[in-house]
Coordinates of N, CA and C in Angstrom, one line a residue:
G1 N 29.4 -45.1 15.1 CA 29.4 -43.6 14.8 C 28.0 -43.0 15.4
K2 N 27.1 -43.8 15.4 CA 25.6 -43.1 15.6 C 25.0 -43.5 17.1
M3 N 25.9 -44.2 17.9 CA 25.4 -44.5 19.1 C 25.5 -43.5 19.9
N4 N 24.6 -43.3 20.9 CA 24.9 -42.2 21.9 C 25.7 -42.8 23.2
K5 N 25.9 -41.8 23.9 CA 27.0 -42.2 25.1 C 26.7 -43.3 25.7
E6 N 25.5 -43.4 26.4 CA 24.9 -44.5 27.1 C 25.1 -45.8 26.5
E7 N 24.6 -45.6 25.1 CA 24.8 -46.8 24.2 C 26.0 -47.5 24.3
K8 N 27.2 -46.5 23.9 CA 28.6 -46.9 23.9 C 29.0 -47.4 25.1
K9 N 28.5 -47.1 26.3 CA 29.0 -47.5 27.5 C 28.6 -48.9 27.8
N10 N 27.4 -48.9 27.4 CA 26.7 -50.3 27.6 C 27.5 -51.5 26.9
V11 N 27.5 -51.0 25.6 CA 28.3 -52.1 24.7 C 29.7 -52.3 25.4
M12 N 30.5 -51.4 25.7 CA 31.8 -51.5 26.2 C 31.8 -52.3 27.4
D13 N 30.8 -52.4 28.2 CA 30.6 -53.0 29.5 C 30.5 -54.4 29.4
E14 N 29.5 -54.7 28.2 CA 29.3 -56.1 27.9 C 30.4 -56.8 27.2
F15 N 31.2 -55.9 26.4 CA 32.3 -56.4 25.9 C 33.6 -56.9 26.7
R16 N 33.6 -55.9 27.8 CA 34.7 -56.1 28.9 C 34.4 -57.3 29.7
K17 N 33.1 -57.6 30.0 CA 32.6 -58.6 30.7 C 32.7 -60.0 29.8
G18 N 32.8 -60.0 28.6 CA 33.1 -61.1 27.7 C 31.6 -61.5 27.4
S19 N 30.3 -60.8 27.6 CA 29.0 -61.0 27.1 C 28.9 -61.0 25.5
L20 N 29.8 -60.0 25.0 CA 30.0 -59.9 23.6 C 31.2 -60.3 23.2
Q21 N 31.5 -61.0 22.3 CA 32.6 -61.6 21.9 C 33.3 -60.8 20.8
V22 N 32.5 -60.0 20.0 CA 33.2 -59.2 18.9 C 32.6 -57.7 19.2
L23 N 33.7 -56.9 18.8 CA 33.2 -55.5 18.9 C 33.6 -54.8 17.6
V24 N 32.6 -54.3 16.9 CA 32.9 -53.4 15.6 C 32.8 -52.2 16.1
S25 N 33.8 -51.4 15.5 CA 34.1 -50.1 16.1 C 34.6 -49.1 14.9
T26 N 34.4 -47.9 15.2 CA 35.4 -46.9 14.5 C 36.6 -46.7 15.2
T27 N 37.6 -45.7 14.8 CA 38.6 -45.6 15.6 C 38.5 -44.8 16.8
V28 N 37.3 -44.5 17.4 CA 37.3 -44.2 18.8 C 37.8 -45.1 19.7
I29 N 37.9 -46.4 19.4 CA 38.7 -47.3 20.4 C 40.0 -47.2 20.5
E30 N 40.7 -46.0 19.6 CA 42.0 -45.9 19.5 C 42.7 -45.7 21.0
V31 N 42.1 -44.9 21.8 CA 42.6 -44.4 22.8 C 41.4 -44.8 24.1
G32 N 41.8 -45.0 25.3 CA 41.0 -45.3 26.4 C 40.4 -46.5 26.7
V33 N 40.6 -47.5 25.7 CA 40.0 -48.9 25.8 C 40.8 -49.8 26.4
D34 N 40.6 -50.4 27.5 CA 41.7 -51.3 28.1 C 40.8 -52.7 28.4
V35 N 40.9 -53.6 27.6 CA 40.1 -54.8 27.7 C 41.1 -55.9 27.4
P36 N 41.8 -56.6 28.7 CA 42.7 -57.5 28.5 C 42.3 -58.8 27.5
N37 N 41.2 -59.2 27.8 CA 40.8 -60.3 27.0 C 40.4 -60.0 25.4
A38 N 40.6 -58.8 25.0 CA 40.6 -58.5 23.4 C 42.0 -58.9 22.8
T39 N 42.1 -59.7 22.1 CA 43.2 -60.4 21.4 C 43.5 -60.3 20.2
V40 N 42.3 -59.9 19.4 CA 42.3 -59.8 18.1 C 41.7 -58.7 17.4
M41 N 42.4 -57.9 16.5 CA 41.8 -56.6 15.8 C 41.9 -56.9 14.4
V42 N 41.1 -56.7 13.7 CA 41.3 -56.4 12.3 C 41.0 -55.0 11.7
I43 N 41.9 -54.2 11.1 CA 41.9 -52.9 10.7 C 41.6 -52.9 9.2
E44 N 40.4 -52.5 8.7 CA 40.1 -52.5 7.4 C 40.6 -51.0 6.9
G45 N 41.0 -51.1 5.6 CA 41.3 -50.0 5.1 C 42.7 -49.3 5.8
A46 N 43.7 -50.3 6.1 CA 44.7 -49.9 7.1 C 45.7 -49.0 6.2
D47 N 45.5 -49.0 5.1 CA 46.7 -48.1 4.1 C 46.1 -46.7 4.3
R48 N 44.9 -46.3 4.8 CA 44.6 -44.9 4.8 C 44.9 -44.4 6.2
F49 N 45.5 -45.2 7.1 CA 45.9 -44.5 8.5 C 47.3 -44.1 8.5
G50 N 47.8 -43.5 9.5 CA 49.1 -43.2 9.6 C 49.8 -44.1 10.5
L51 N 51.0 -44.2 10.7 CA 51.7 -45.0 11.6 C 51.3 -44.8 13.0
S52 N 51.4 -43.6 13.6 CA 51.1 -43.5 14.8 C 49.6 -44.1 15.2
Q53 N 48.6 -43.8 14.3 CA 47.1 -44.2 14.5 C 47.3 -45.9 14.5
L54 N 47.8 -46.4 13.4 CA 47.8 -47.7 13.6 C 48.3 -48.4 14.7
H55 N 49.8 -47.8 15.3 CA 50.2 -48.2 16.4 C 49.2 -48.3 17.5
Q56 N 48.5 -47.1 17.6 CA 47.7 -46.9 18.9 C 46.6 -47.8 18.7
L57 N 46.0 -48.2 17.6 CA 45.0 -49.3 17.5 C 45.4 -50.5 17.8
R58 N 46.7 -51.0 17.2 CA 47.2 -52.2 17.5 C 47.5 -52.4 19.2
G59 N 47.8 -51.4 19.6 CA 48.0 -51.3 21.1 C 46.7 -51.7 22.0
R60 N 45.5 -51.7 21.3 CA 44.5 -52.0 22.0 C 44.4 -53.5 22.4
V61 N 44.9 -54.3 21.5 CA 45.0 -55.6 21.7 C 46.2 -56.6 22.5
V62 N 47.2 -55.5 22.6 CA 48.3 -56.1 23.2 C 48.3 -55.7 24.6
R63 N 47.4 -56.0 25.5 CA 47.2 -55.5 26.9 C 47.4 -56.5 27.9
S64 N 47.6 -57.9 27.6 CA 47.8 -58.7 28.7 C 48.6 -59.7 28.2
S65 N 48.8 -60.9 29.0 CA 49.7 -62.0 28.7 C 49.3 -62.9 27.5
Y66 N 48.1 -62.6 27.3 CA 47.5 -63.4 26.2 C 48.3 -63.1 24.7
Q67 N 48.2 -64.1 23.8 CA 49.0 -64.0 22.4 C 47.9 -63.0 21.7
A68 N 48.3 -61.8 21.3 CA 47.1 -61.2 20.5 C 47.7 -60.9 18.9
Y69 N 46.7 -60.7 18.1 CA 46.9 -60.6 16.7 C 46.2 -59.2 15.9
C70 N 46.9 -58.7 15.4 CA 46.3 -57.6 14.7 C 46.5 -57.6 13.2
Y71 N 45.4 -57.8 12.3 CA 45.4 -57.8 11.1 C 45.0 -56.5 10.2
L72 N 46.0 -56.1 9.3 CA 46.0 -55.2 8.7 C 45.4 -55.3 7.2
I73 N 44.2 -54.9 6.7 CA 43.4 -55.3 5.6 C 43.6 -54.1 4.6
A74 N 44.3 -54.1 3.5 CA 44.7 -52.9 2.8 C 44.7 -53.2 1.3
T75 N 44.4 -52.1 0.4 CA 44.8 -52.1 -1.1 C 45.7 -50.9 -1.2
A76 N 46.8 -51.0 -0.7 CA 47.6 -49.8 -0.7 C 47.9 -49.4 -2.2
K77 N 47.8 -48.1 -2.6 CA 48.1 -47.8 -3.8 C 49.3 -46.7 -4.0
T78 N 49.8 -46.4 -3.1 CA 50.9 -45.7 -3.0 C 52.2 -46.3 -2.5
Q79 N 53.4 -46.0 -2.8 CA 54.7 -46.7 -2.4 C 54.7 -46.2 -0.8
E80 N 54.2 -45.0 -0.4 CA 54.1 -44.5 0.9 C 53.6 -45.3 1.7
A81 N 52.3 -45.7 1.3 CA 51.3 -46.6 2.1 C 51.8 -48.2 2.4
V82 N 52.5 -48.5 1.2 CA 53.1 -50.0 1.4 C 54.2 -49.9 2.5
E83 N 55.1 -48.7 2.5 CA 56.1 -48.5 3.4 C 55.5 -48.6 4.9
R84 N 54.5 -47.9 5.0 CA 53.7 -47.6 6.3 C 53.4 -49.0 6.8
L85 N 52.6 -49.6 6.0 CA 52.2 -51.2 6.3 C 53.3 -52.2 6.7
E86 N 54.6 -52.1 5.9 CA 55.7 -52.9 6.1 C 56.4 -52.5 7.4
S87 N 56.3 -51.3 7.8 CA 56.8 -50.7 9.0 C 56.1 -51.3 10.2
M88 N 54.7 -51.4 10.1 CA 53.7 -51.8 11.1 C 54.2 -53.6 11.3
V89 N 54.4 -54.1 10.3 CA 54.9 -55.5 10.5 C 56.1 -55.8 10.9
K90 N 57.2 -54.8 10.8 CA 58.6 -55.1 10.9 C 58.7 -54.6 12.6
Y91 N 58.0 -53.4 12.8 CA 58.4 -52.9 14.3 C 57.0 -52.8 15.2
S92 N 57.4 -53.1 16.3 CA 56.3 -53.1 17.5 C 56.7 -51.9 18.4
D93 N 57.9 -51.5 18.2 CA 58.5 -50.3 19.2 C 57.9 -49.0 18.7
G94 N 57.2 -48.4 19.3 CA 56.7 -47.0 19.0 C 57.8 -45.9 18.4
F95 N 58.9 -46.0 19.2 CA 60.1 -45.0 18.8 C 60.7 -45.2 17.4
A96 N 60.7 -46.7 17.0 CA 61.0 -47.0 15.7 C 60.0 -46.7 14.7
L97 N 58.8 -46.7 15.1 CA 57.6 -46.3 14.2 C 57.6 -44.9 14.2
A98 N 57.9 -44.1 15.3 CA 58.0 -42.4 15.0 C 59.0 -42.0 14.2
E99 N 60.1 -42.8 14.3 CA 61.3 -42.5 13.5 C 61.0 -42.6 12.0
K100 N 60.3 -43.7 11.5 CA 59.9 -44.2 10.2 C 59.1 -43.1 9.7
D101 N 58.1 -42.9 10.6 CA 57.1 -42.0 10.4 C 57.7 -40.5 9.7
L102 N 58.7 -40.1 10.6 CA 59.3 -38.8 10.5 C 60.1 -39.1 9.1
L103 N 60.7 -40.0 8.8 CA 61.4 -40.2 7.6 C 60.3 -40.1 6.1
L104 N 59.4 -40.7 6.4 CA 58.3 -41.0 5.4 C 57.5 -39.7 5.2
R105 N 57.1 -39.0 6.2 CA 56.1 -37.9 6.2 C 56.8 -36.5 6.1
G106 N 58.1 -36.6 6.9 CA 58.7 -35.3 6.9 C 58.4 -34.5 8.2
P107 N 59.3 -33.9 8.8 CA 59.4 -33.1 10.0 C 58.3 -31.8 10.0
G108 N 57.9 -31.5 8.8 CA 56.9 -30.2 9.0 C 57.6 -29.2 8.7
E109 N 57.1 -27.9 9.0 CA 57.8 -26.6 9.0 C 58.1 -26.2 10.2
L110 N 59.6 -25.9 10.2 CA 60.1 -25.3 11.4 C 59.4 -23.9 11.8
M111 N 59.0 -23.3 10.9 CA 58.5 -21.9 11.3 C 57.1 -21.8 10.4
G112 N 56.2 -22.7 10.7 CA 54.9 -22.5 10.0 C 53.9 -23.5 10.6
E113 N 52.8 -23.8 10.1 CA 51.8 -24.5 10.6 C 51.7 -25.8 10.3
R114 N 52.4 -26.4 9.0 CA 52.5 -27.9 8.8 C 53.1 -28.7 9.5
Q115 N 52.5 -29.6 10.0 CA 53.0 -30.5 10.9 C 53.7 -31.6 10.2
H116 N 53.6 -32.0 9.0 CA 54.4 -32.8 8.3 C 54.7 -32.4 6.9
G117 N 55.5 -33.2 6.1 CA 56.1 -32.5 4.7 C 57.5 -32.1 4.9
F118 N 58.0 -31.8 3.7 CA 59.4 -31.4 3.5 C 59.4 -30.0 3.2
S119 N 60.1 -29.3 4.1 CA 60.4 -27.8 3.7 C 61.5 -27.6 2.8
G120 N 61.7 -26.5 2.2 CA 62.8 -26.1 1.4 C 64.2 -26.1 2.0
M121 N 64.1 -25.9 3.5 CA 65.2 -25.7 4.4 C 65.5 -27.1 4.9
R122 N 65.9 -28.1 4.0 CA 66.5 -29.2 4.6 C 67.6 -29.3 4.5
V123 N 68.4 -29.4 5.6 CA 69.9 -29.3 5.7 C 70.6 -30.6 6.3
A124 N 69.5 -31.4 7.0 CA 70.2 -32.6 7.8 C 69.0 -33.4 7.9
D125 N 69.3 -34.9 8.4 CA 68.6 -35.7 8.9 C 68.4 -35.6 10.4
L126 N 67.2 -35.2 10.7 CA 67.1 -35.0 12.3 C 67.5 -36.1 13.1
I127 N 67.7 -37.5 12.6 CA 67.8 -38.4 13.5 C 69.2 -38.9 13.3
K128 N 69.6 -39.1 12.0 CA 70.8 -39.8 11.5 C 72.1 -38.6 12.0
D129 N 71.9 -37.3 11.8 CA 72.7 -36.3 12.1 C 72.6 -35.7 13.5
M130 N 72.3 -36.3 14.5 CA 72.3 -35.7 15.7 C 73.4 -35.5 16.3
K131 N 74.4 -36.1 15.9 CA 75.8 -35.7 16.7 C 76.3 -34.4 15.8
M132 N 76.1 -34.1 14.6 CA 76.4 -32.9 14.1 C 75.4 -31.7 14.5
L133 N 74.3 -32.1 14.7 CA 73.4 -31.0 14.9 C 73.5 -30.5 16.5
E134 N 73.8 -31.2 17.3 CA 74.1 -30.7 18.8 C 75.0 -29.5 18.7
P135 N 76.2 -29.6 18.1 CA 77.0 -28.5 18.3 C 76.5 -27.4 17.7
A136 N 75.8 -27.7 16.4 CA 75.1 -26.5 15.8 C 74.1 -26.0 16.5
R137 N 73.3 -26.7 17.5 CA 72.5 -26.2 18.2 C 72.9 -25.4 19.2
Q138 N 74.1 -25.8 19.7 CA 74.9 -24.9 20.8 C 75.4 -23.7 20.4
D139 N 75.8 -23.6 19.1 CA 76.3 -22.5 18.4 C 75.1 -21.5 18.2
A140 N 74.0 -21.9 17.8 CA 72.8 -21.1 17.6 C 72.5 -20.4 19.0
E141 N 72.6 -21.2 20.0 CA 72.2 -20.8 21.3 C 73.1 -19.6 21.8
R142 N 74.5 -19.9 21.6 CA 75.5 -18.8 21.8 C 75.3 -17.5 20.9
L143 N 75.1 -17.7 19.7 CA 74.9 -16.5 18.8 C 73.6 -15.9 19.3
V144 N 72.5 -16.5 19.7 CA 71.3 -15.7 20.2 C 71.4 -15.0 21.5
S145 N 72.2 -15.8 22.4 CA 72.6 -15.1 23.7 C 73.3 -13.8 23.4
E146 N 74.3 -13.8 22.5 CA 75.1 -12.7 22.2 C 74.8 -11.7 21.5
D147 N 73.7 -12.0 20.5 CA 73.0 -11.2 19.7 C 71.5 -11.5 19.2
P148 N 70.5 -11.2 20.3 CA 69.2 -11.8 20.2 C 68.5 -11.2 19.1
N149 N 68.9 -9.8 18.7 CA 68.2 -9.3 17.6 C 69.0 -9.4 16.2
L150 N 70.0 -10.1 16.2 CA 70.8 -10.2 15.0 C 71.1 -8.9 14.5
E151 N 71.8 -8.0 15.2 CA 72.1 -6.5 14.8 C 73.7 -6.3 14.6
L152 N 74.4 -7.2 15.0 CA 75.7 -7.1 14.8 C 76.2 -7.0 13.3
P153 N 77.2 -6.6 13.0 CA 77.7 -6.9 11.5 C 78.0 -8.4 11.2
S154 N 78.3 -9.2 12.1 CA 78.7 -10.5 11.9 C 77.5 -11.3 11.8
S155 N 76.2 -10.6 12.0 CA 75.3 -11.5 12.0 C 74.0 -10.8 10.9
S156 N 74.6 -10.0 10.2 CA 73.9 -9.4 9.1 C 73.4 -10.5 7.9
F157 N 74.4 -11.3 7.6 CA 73.8 -12.2 6.5 C 72.9 -13.2 7.0
L158 N 73.0 -13.6 8.2 CA 71.9 -14.5 8.8 C 70.7 -13.8 9.1
R159 N 70.5 -12.6 9.4 CA 69.4 -11.8 9.5 C 68.8 -11.7 8.2
R160 N 69.5 -11.4 7.1 CA 68.8 -11.2 5.7 C 68.3 -12.5 5.2
Y161 N 69.0 -13.6 5.4 CA 68.8 -14.9 5.0 C 67.4 -15.2 5.7
L162 N 67.1 -14.9 7.0 CA 65.9 -15.2 7.7 C 64.8 -14.5 7.3
L163 N 65.1 -13.1 7.0 CA 63.9 -12.3 6.5 C 63.5 -12.9 5.2
K164 N 64.6 -13.1 4.2 CA 64.1 -13.6 2.9 C 63.3 -14.9 2.8
E165 N 63.8 -15.7 3.8 CA 63.3 -17.1 3.7 C 61.8 -17.0 4.5
F166 N 61.9 -16.3 5.6 CA 60.5 -16.4 6.4 C 59.7 -15.2 6.3
G167 N 60.2 -14.2 5.5 CA 59.2 -12.9 5.2 C 59.3 -12.1 6.4
D168 N 58.4 -11.6 6.9 CA 58.2 -10.7 8.1 C 58.4 -11.5 9.3
A169 N 59.6 -11.9 9.6 CA 60.0 -12.7 10.8 C 60.3 -12.0 12.0
S170 N 59.7 -10.9 12.1 CA 59.8 -10.0 13.3 C 59.5 -10.8 14.5
F171 N 58.6 -11.7 14.4 CA 58.4 -12.5 15.6 C 59.4 -13.5 16.2
L172 N 60.5 -13.5 15.0 CA 61.8 -14.6 15.4 C 62.7 -13.5 16.2
L173 N 62.7 -12.3 16.1 CA 63.7 -11.2 16.7 C 63.5 -11.1 18.1
G174 N 64.3 -11.1 18.9 CA 64.2 -10.9 20.4 C 63.6 -12.1 21.2
V175 N 63.8 -13.3 20.7 CA 63.0 -14.6 21.3 C 64.0 -14.9 22.5
A176 N 65.3 -14.5 22.3 CA 66.1 -15.2 23.4 C 65.8 -14.8 24.7

């Protein structure tokens, strides 16, 4: 964390060439580092990271035909942390991990700033209920194209609900 840019570059060059056999780093190596001969990674405090970050880190050692190992060192204190770590052991596929992350952390706010968590407006499982959600999406598109400002009498209930749920939702109106 305290090395300047030139020092970091020199260390990475030495590691890439094989002059250095071990690299101790922060999560700065999560992206952009490609060293095919790097085959072992130890992640200390793995229970403090999210699934996407753990998957990115693990991906740094799975870059060639060599057998690679990623060891997760953790003292998980919550059930969610245990489930994240178990998912890392069970899945290597990024899409499977993303689905698990969505189930664990929640989809966040549909009309807000929070990128994770569960909102009060939870009506479906975004993954399991896809067959049901697709016709609902099509109905919503039709409704918005026919009545973009929700001004028709048939849309009054929905308009009142949206204003109650989201407060001054004038930014929602006319978005079609």
